[in-house]
Coordinates of C-alpha atoms in Angstrom, one line a residue:
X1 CA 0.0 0.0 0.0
X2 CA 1.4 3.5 -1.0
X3 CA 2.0 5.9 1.8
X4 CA 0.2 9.4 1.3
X5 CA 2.9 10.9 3.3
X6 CA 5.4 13.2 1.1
X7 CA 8.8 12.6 1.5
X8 CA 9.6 15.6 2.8
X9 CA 7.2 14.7 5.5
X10 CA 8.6 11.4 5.8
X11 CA 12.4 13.2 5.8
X12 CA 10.8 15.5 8.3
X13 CA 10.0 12.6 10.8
X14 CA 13.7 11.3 10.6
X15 CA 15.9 14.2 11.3
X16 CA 14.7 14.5 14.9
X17 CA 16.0 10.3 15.8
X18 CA 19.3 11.6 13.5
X19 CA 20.0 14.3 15.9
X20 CA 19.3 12.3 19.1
X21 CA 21.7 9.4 17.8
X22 CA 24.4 12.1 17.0
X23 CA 23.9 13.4 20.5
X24 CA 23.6 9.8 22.2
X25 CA 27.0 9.1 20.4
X26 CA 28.6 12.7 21.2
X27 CA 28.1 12.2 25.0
X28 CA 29.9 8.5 24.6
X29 CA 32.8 9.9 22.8
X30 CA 32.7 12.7 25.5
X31 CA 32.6 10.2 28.2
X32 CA 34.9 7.8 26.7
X33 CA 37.5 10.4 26.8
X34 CA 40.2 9.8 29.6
X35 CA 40.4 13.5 30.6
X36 CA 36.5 13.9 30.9
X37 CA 36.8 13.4 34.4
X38 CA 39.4 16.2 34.8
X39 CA 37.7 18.4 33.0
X40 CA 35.1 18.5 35.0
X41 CA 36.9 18.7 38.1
X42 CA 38.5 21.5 37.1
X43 CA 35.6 23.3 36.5
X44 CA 34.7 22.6 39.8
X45 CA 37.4 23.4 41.5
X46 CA 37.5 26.9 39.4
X47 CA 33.9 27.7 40.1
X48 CA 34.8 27.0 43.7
X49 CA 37.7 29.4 44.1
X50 CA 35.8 31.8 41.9
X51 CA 33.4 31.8 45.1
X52 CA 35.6 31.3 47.7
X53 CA 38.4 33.9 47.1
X54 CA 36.7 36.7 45.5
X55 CA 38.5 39.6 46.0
X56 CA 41.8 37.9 47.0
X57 CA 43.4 38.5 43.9
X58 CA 43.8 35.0 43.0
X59 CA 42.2 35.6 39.5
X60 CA 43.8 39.2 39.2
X61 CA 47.2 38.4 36.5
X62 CA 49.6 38.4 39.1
X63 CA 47.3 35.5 40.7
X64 CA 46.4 33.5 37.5
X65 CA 50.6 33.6 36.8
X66 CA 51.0 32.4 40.0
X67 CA 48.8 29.1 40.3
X68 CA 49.6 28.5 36.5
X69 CA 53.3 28.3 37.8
X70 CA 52.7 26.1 40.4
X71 CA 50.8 23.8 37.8
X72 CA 53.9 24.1 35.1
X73 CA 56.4 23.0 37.5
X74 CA 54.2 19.5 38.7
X75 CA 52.6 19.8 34.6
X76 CA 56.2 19.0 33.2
X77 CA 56.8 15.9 35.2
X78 CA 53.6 14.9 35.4
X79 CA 53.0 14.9 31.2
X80 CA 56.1 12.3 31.2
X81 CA 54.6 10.1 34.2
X82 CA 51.3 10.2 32.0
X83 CA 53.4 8.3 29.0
X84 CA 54.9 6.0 30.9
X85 CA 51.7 4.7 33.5
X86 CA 49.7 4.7 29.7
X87 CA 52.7 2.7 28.9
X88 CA 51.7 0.8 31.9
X89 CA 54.9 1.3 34.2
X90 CA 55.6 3.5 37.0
X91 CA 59.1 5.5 37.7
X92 CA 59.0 6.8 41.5
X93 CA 62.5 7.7 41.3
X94 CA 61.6 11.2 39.2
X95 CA 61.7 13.2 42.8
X96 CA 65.3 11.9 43.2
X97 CA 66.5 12.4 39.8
X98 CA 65.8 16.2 40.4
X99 CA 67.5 16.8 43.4
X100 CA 70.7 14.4 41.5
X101 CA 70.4 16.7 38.2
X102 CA 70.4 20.0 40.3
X103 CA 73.5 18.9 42.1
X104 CA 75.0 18.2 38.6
X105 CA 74.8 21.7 37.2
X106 CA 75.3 23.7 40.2
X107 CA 78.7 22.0 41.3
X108 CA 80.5 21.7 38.1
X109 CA 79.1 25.1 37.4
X110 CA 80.0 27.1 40.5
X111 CA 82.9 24.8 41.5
X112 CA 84.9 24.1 39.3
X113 CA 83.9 26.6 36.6
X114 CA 82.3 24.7 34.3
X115 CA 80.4 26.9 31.4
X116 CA 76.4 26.3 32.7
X117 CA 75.7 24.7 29.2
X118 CA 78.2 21.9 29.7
X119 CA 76.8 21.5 33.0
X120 CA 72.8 21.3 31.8
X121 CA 74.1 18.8 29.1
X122 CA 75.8 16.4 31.4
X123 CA 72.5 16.7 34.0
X124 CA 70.6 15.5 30.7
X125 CA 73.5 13.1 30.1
X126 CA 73.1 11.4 33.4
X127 CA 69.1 11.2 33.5
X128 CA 69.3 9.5 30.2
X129 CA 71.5 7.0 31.4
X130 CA 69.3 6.2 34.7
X131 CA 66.0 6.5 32.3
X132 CA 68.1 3.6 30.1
X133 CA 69.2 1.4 33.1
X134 CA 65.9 1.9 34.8
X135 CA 64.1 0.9 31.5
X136 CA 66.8 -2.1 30.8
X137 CA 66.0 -3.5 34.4
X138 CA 62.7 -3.6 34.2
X139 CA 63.0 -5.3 30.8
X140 CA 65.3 -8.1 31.3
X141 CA 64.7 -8.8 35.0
X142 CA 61.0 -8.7 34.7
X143 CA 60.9 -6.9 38.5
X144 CA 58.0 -4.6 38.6
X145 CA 58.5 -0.7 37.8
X146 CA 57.4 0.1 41.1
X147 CA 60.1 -1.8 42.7
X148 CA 62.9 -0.9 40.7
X149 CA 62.7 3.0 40.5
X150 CA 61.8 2.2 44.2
X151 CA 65.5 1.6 44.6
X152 CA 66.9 4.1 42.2
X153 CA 64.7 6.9 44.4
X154 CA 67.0 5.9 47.3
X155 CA 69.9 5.4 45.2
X156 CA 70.0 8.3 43.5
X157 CA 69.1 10.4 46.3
X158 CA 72.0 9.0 48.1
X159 CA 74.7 10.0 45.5
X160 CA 73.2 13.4 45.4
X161 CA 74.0 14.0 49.0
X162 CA 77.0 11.5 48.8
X163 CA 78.5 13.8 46.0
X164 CA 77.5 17.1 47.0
X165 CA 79.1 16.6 50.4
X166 CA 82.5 14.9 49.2
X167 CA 82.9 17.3 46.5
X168 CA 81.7 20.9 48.6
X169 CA 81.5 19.2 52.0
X170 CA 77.7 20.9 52.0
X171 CA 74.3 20.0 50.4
X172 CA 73.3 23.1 48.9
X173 CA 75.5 25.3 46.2
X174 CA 74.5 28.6 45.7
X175 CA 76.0 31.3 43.3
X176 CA 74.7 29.8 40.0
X177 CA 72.8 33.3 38.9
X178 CA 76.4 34.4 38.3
X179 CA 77.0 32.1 35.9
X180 CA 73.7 32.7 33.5
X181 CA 74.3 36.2 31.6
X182 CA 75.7 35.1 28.9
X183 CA 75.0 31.6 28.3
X184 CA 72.8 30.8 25.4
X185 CA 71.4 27.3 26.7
X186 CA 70.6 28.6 30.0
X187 CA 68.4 31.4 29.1
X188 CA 66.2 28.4 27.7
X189 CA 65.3 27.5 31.0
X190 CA 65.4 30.9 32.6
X191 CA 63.7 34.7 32.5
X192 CA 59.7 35.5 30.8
X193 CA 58.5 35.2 27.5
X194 CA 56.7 38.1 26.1
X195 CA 57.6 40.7 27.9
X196 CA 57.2 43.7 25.2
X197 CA 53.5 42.5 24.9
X198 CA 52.7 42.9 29.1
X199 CA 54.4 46.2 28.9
X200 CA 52.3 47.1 25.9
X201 CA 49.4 45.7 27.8
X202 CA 50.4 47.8 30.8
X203 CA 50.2 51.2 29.0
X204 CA 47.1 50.8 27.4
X205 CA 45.5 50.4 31.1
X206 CA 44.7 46.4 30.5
X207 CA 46.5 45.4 33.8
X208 CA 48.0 47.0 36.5
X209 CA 51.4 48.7 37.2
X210 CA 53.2 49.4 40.2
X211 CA 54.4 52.7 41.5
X212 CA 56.9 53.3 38.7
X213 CA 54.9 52.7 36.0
X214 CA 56.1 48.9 35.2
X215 CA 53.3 45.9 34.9
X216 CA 52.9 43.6 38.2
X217 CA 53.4 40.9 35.5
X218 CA 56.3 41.9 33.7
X219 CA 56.1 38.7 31.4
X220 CA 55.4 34.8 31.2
X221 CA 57.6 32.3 33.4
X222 CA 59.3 30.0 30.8
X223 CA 58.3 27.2 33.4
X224 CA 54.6 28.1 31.7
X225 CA 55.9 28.0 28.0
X226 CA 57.9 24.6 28.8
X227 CA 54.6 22.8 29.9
X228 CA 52.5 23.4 27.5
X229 CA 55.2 22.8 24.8
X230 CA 55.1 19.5 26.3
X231 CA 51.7 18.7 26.7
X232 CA 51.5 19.8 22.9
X233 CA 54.4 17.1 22.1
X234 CA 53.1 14.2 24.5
X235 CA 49.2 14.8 23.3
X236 CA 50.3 15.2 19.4
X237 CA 52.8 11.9 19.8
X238 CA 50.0 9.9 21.7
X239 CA 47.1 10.3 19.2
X240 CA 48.9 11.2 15.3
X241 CA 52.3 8.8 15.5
X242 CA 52.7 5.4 15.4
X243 CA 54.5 5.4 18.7
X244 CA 51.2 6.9 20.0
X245 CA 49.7 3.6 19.3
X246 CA 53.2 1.6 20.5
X247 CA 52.4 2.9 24.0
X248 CA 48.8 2.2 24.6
X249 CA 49.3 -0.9 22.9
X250 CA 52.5 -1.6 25.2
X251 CA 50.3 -0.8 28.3
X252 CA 46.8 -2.6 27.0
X253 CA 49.0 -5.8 26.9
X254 CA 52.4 -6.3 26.1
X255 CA 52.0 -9.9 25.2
X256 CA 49.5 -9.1 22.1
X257 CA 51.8 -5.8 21.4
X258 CA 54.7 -8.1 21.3
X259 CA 53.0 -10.3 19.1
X260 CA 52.0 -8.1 16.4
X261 CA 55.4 -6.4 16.1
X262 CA 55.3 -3.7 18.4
X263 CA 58.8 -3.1 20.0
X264 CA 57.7 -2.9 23.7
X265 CA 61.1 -3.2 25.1
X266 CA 62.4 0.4 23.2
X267 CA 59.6 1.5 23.8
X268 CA 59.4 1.2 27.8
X269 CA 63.2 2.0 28.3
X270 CA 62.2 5.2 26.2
X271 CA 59.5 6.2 28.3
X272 CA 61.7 5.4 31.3
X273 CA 64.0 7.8 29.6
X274 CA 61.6 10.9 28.7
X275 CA 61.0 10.4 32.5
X276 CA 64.3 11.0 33.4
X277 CA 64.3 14.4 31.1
X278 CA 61.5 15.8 32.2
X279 CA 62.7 15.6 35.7
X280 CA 66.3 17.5 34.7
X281 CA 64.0 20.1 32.6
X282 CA 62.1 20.3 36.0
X283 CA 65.7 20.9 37.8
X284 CA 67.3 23.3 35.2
X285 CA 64.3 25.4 36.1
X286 CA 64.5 25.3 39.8
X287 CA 68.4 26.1 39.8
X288 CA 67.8 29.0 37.3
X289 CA 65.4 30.7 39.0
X290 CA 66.5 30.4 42.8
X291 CA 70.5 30.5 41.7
X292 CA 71.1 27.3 43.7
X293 CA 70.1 23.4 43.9
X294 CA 69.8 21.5 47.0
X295 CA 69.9 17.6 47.7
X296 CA 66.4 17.7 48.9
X297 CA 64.6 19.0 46.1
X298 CA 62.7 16.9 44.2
X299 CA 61.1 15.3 47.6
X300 CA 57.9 13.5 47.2
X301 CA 57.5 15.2 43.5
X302 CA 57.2 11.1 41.7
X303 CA 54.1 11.4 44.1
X304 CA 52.5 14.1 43.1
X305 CA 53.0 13.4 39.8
X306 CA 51.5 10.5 39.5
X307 CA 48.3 12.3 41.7
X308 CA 48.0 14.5 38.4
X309 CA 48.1 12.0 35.7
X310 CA 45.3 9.9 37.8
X311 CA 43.4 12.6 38.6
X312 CA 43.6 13.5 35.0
X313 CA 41.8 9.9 34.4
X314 CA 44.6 7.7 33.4
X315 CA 44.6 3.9 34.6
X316 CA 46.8 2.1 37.3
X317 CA 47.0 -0.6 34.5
X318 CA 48.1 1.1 32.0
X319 CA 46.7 1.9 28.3
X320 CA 44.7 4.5 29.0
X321 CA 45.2 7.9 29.7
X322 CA 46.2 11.5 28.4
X323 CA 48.2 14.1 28.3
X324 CA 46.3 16.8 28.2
X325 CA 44.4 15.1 31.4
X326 CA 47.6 15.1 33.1
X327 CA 47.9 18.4 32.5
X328 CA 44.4 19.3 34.0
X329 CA 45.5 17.1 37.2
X330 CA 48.2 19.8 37.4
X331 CA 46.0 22.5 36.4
X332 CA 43.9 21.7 39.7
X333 CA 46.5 20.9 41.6
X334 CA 48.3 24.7 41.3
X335 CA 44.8 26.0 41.7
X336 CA 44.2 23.6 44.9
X337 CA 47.4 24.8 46.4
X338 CA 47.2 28.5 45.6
X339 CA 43.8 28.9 46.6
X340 CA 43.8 27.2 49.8
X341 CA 47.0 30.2 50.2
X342 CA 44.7 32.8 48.9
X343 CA 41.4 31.7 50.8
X344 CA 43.7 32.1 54.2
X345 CA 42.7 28.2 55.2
X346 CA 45.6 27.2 57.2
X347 CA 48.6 25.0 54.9
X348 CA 48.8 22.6 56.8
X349 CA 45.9 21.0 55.1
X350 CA 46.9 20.8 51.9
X351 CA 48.0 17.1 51.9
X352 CA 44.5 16.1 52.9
X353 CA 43.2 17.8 50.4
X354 CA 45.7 16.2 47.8
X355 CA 44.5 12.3 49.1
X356 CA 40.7 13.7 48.9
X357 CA 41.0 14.8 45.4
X358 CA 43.3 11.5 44.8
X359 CA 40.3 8.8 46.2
X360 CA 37.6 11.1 44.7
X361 CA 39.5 11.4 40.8
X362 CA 40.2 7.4 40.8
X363 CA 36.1 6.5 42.3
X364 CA 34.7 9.4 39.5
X365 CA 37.0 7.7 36.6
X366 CA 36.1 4.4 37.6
X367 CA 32.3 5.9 38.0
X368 CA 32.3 7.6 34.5
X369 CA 34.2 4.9 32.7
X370 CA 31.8 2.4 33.9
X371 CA 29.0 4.6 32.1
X372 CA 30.9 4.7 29.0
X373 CA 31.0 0.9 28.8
X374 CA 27.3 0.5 29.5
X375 CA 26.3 2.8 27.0
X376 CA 28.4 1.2 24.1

């Protein structure tokens, strides 16, 4: 029987199902998405502080620079961390290879008169050959991650205050400020970016100056440039390379990866390596800006880096995760611990507020990822 309807009736009828399917399927991709979870959370946190320390000064450009710093410093290690727990390993020894690669600029720098760029390059030197042994031993003993960088946080730790005391008899070298003017690679991790466009900004009345005329914010930390420069790298090598694929395959199961060609082995002792890296990059920035490196920097950092990358919805088990989550982690991590500074609640609580948001980001991704799988 022929239907009196007119197709454009009939057309009519079917565009309204269309557009609920494309939204059904929008809100799975959405939810799918490993840094859905941060996302959100950072809204939350944002919309909180909004609240909560209006008229601080935390949202003021002198504020936003300075919780965006905080983030940078934590975002840098904490983008590498992301790689390798997708990877599905875990290096706790980034803490200590920070305090190790501060020591190796500052003394053959301020002792021994060593230009700084020889001194950055042999830091960078030395963390790729502890991101290649930690890598190798993992590898070829089959030891868990966790218990092998376990041991390299104590052991390199140890030879950071070992070495600092034999060779200066103290654990902290100051003077290294005196030795940047000048020298091309330090300047990389050192000083603001655009500064001619905050002064600009300044005399046209967009943000405030102090009594002499100059803008609170005279520029950008490099710290700031640095992390999103590697978020940009990590995000664009995870989803557009085939390495991208080598490390969630790598994580999802090594076995199968293996199998089908994919060289987990490189691939793992590079991770371990990029580890190592970011946690020098992470150093060169401390000793540039405070002029000194101390044995005890670093402290605990492997921690909070792997808070970020699972608050920024990454799994324990690997293959799974992002970098731009990672980032978010970091994002309300800087904004956790500067607001809590800006709100006038006492310090002290910070660390309880870190394990909250911990327990909370790993029950919401479980929660949400859960909801993803039902609705495929």
């Amino acid at each position: 029987m022929k239907s009196n309807a007119s197709p454009k009736a009939e057309a009519g009828a079917v565009e309204p199902q269309d557009e609920r399917i494309q939204k059904v399927s929008f809100w799975k991709q959405a939810l799918s998405r490993p840094e859905f979870g941060a996302l959100a959370g950072t809204v939350l946190v944002l919309a909180f502080f909004l609240v909560a320390a209006s008229g601080t000064g935390m949202f003021t450009p002198a504020g936003i620079v300075n919780f965006l710093e905080v983030a940078a410093q934590l975002g840098i290690i904490a983008t590498a961390a992301a790689l390798l727990m997708i990877g599905g390993e875990f290096d706790l020894s980034i803490g200590s290879m920070i305090g190790l690669a501060g020591i190796l600029i500052a003394i053959p720098a301020v002792e021994y008169g060593w230009p700084l760029w020889a001194a950055i390059l042999l830091a960078f030197s030395c963390a790729a050959l502890v991101g290649w042994i930690n890598g190798n031993l993992v590898n070829k003993t089959g030891l868990p991650s966790f218990i092998v960088t376990l041991g390299f946080l104590f052991i390199l730790r140890g030879l950071a205050i070992g070495v600092s005391r034999l060779l200066t008899g103290r654990t902290q070298i100051g003077g290294v400020h005196d030795h940047i003017p000048g020298d091309w690679f330090a300047s990389l991790f050192s000083g603001e970016v655009a500064t001619g466009l905050f002064s600009w900004m300044a005399s046209q009345g967009w943000i405030a100056t102090n009594f002499a005329g100059n803008p609170v914010v005279t520029g950008i930390p490099v710290s700031i440039v640095w992390w999103l420069a590697l978020t940009a790298l990590a995000t664009w090598v995870l989803l557009c390379t085939p390495y991208g694929n080598w490390i969630f395959a790598s994580g999802g199961d090594a076995n199968a990866a293996r199998n089908s060609g994919v060289p987990v082995h490189r691939v793992k002792i590079s991770l371990f390596m990029f580890t190592a890296f970011s946690a020098t990059i992470f150093a060169c920035l401390q000793v540039m800006d405070t002029g000194s490196a101390d044995t005890i920097r670093g402290l605990l950092k492997e921690l909070e880096a792997i808070i970020a990358v699972v608050i920024g919805g990454a799994l324990l088990t690997g293959g799974y995760g992002s970098a731009v989550g990672a980032a978010l982690g970091a994002l309300i991590f800087g904004l956790v611990q500067m607001g809590i500074f800006y709100t006038g609640v006492n310090t002290d609580w910070f660390q309880v507020f870190l394990g909250v948001m911990l327990l909370v980001a790993v029950l919401f991704n479980n929660f949400m990822r859960k909801k993803a799988m039902e609705a495929k």
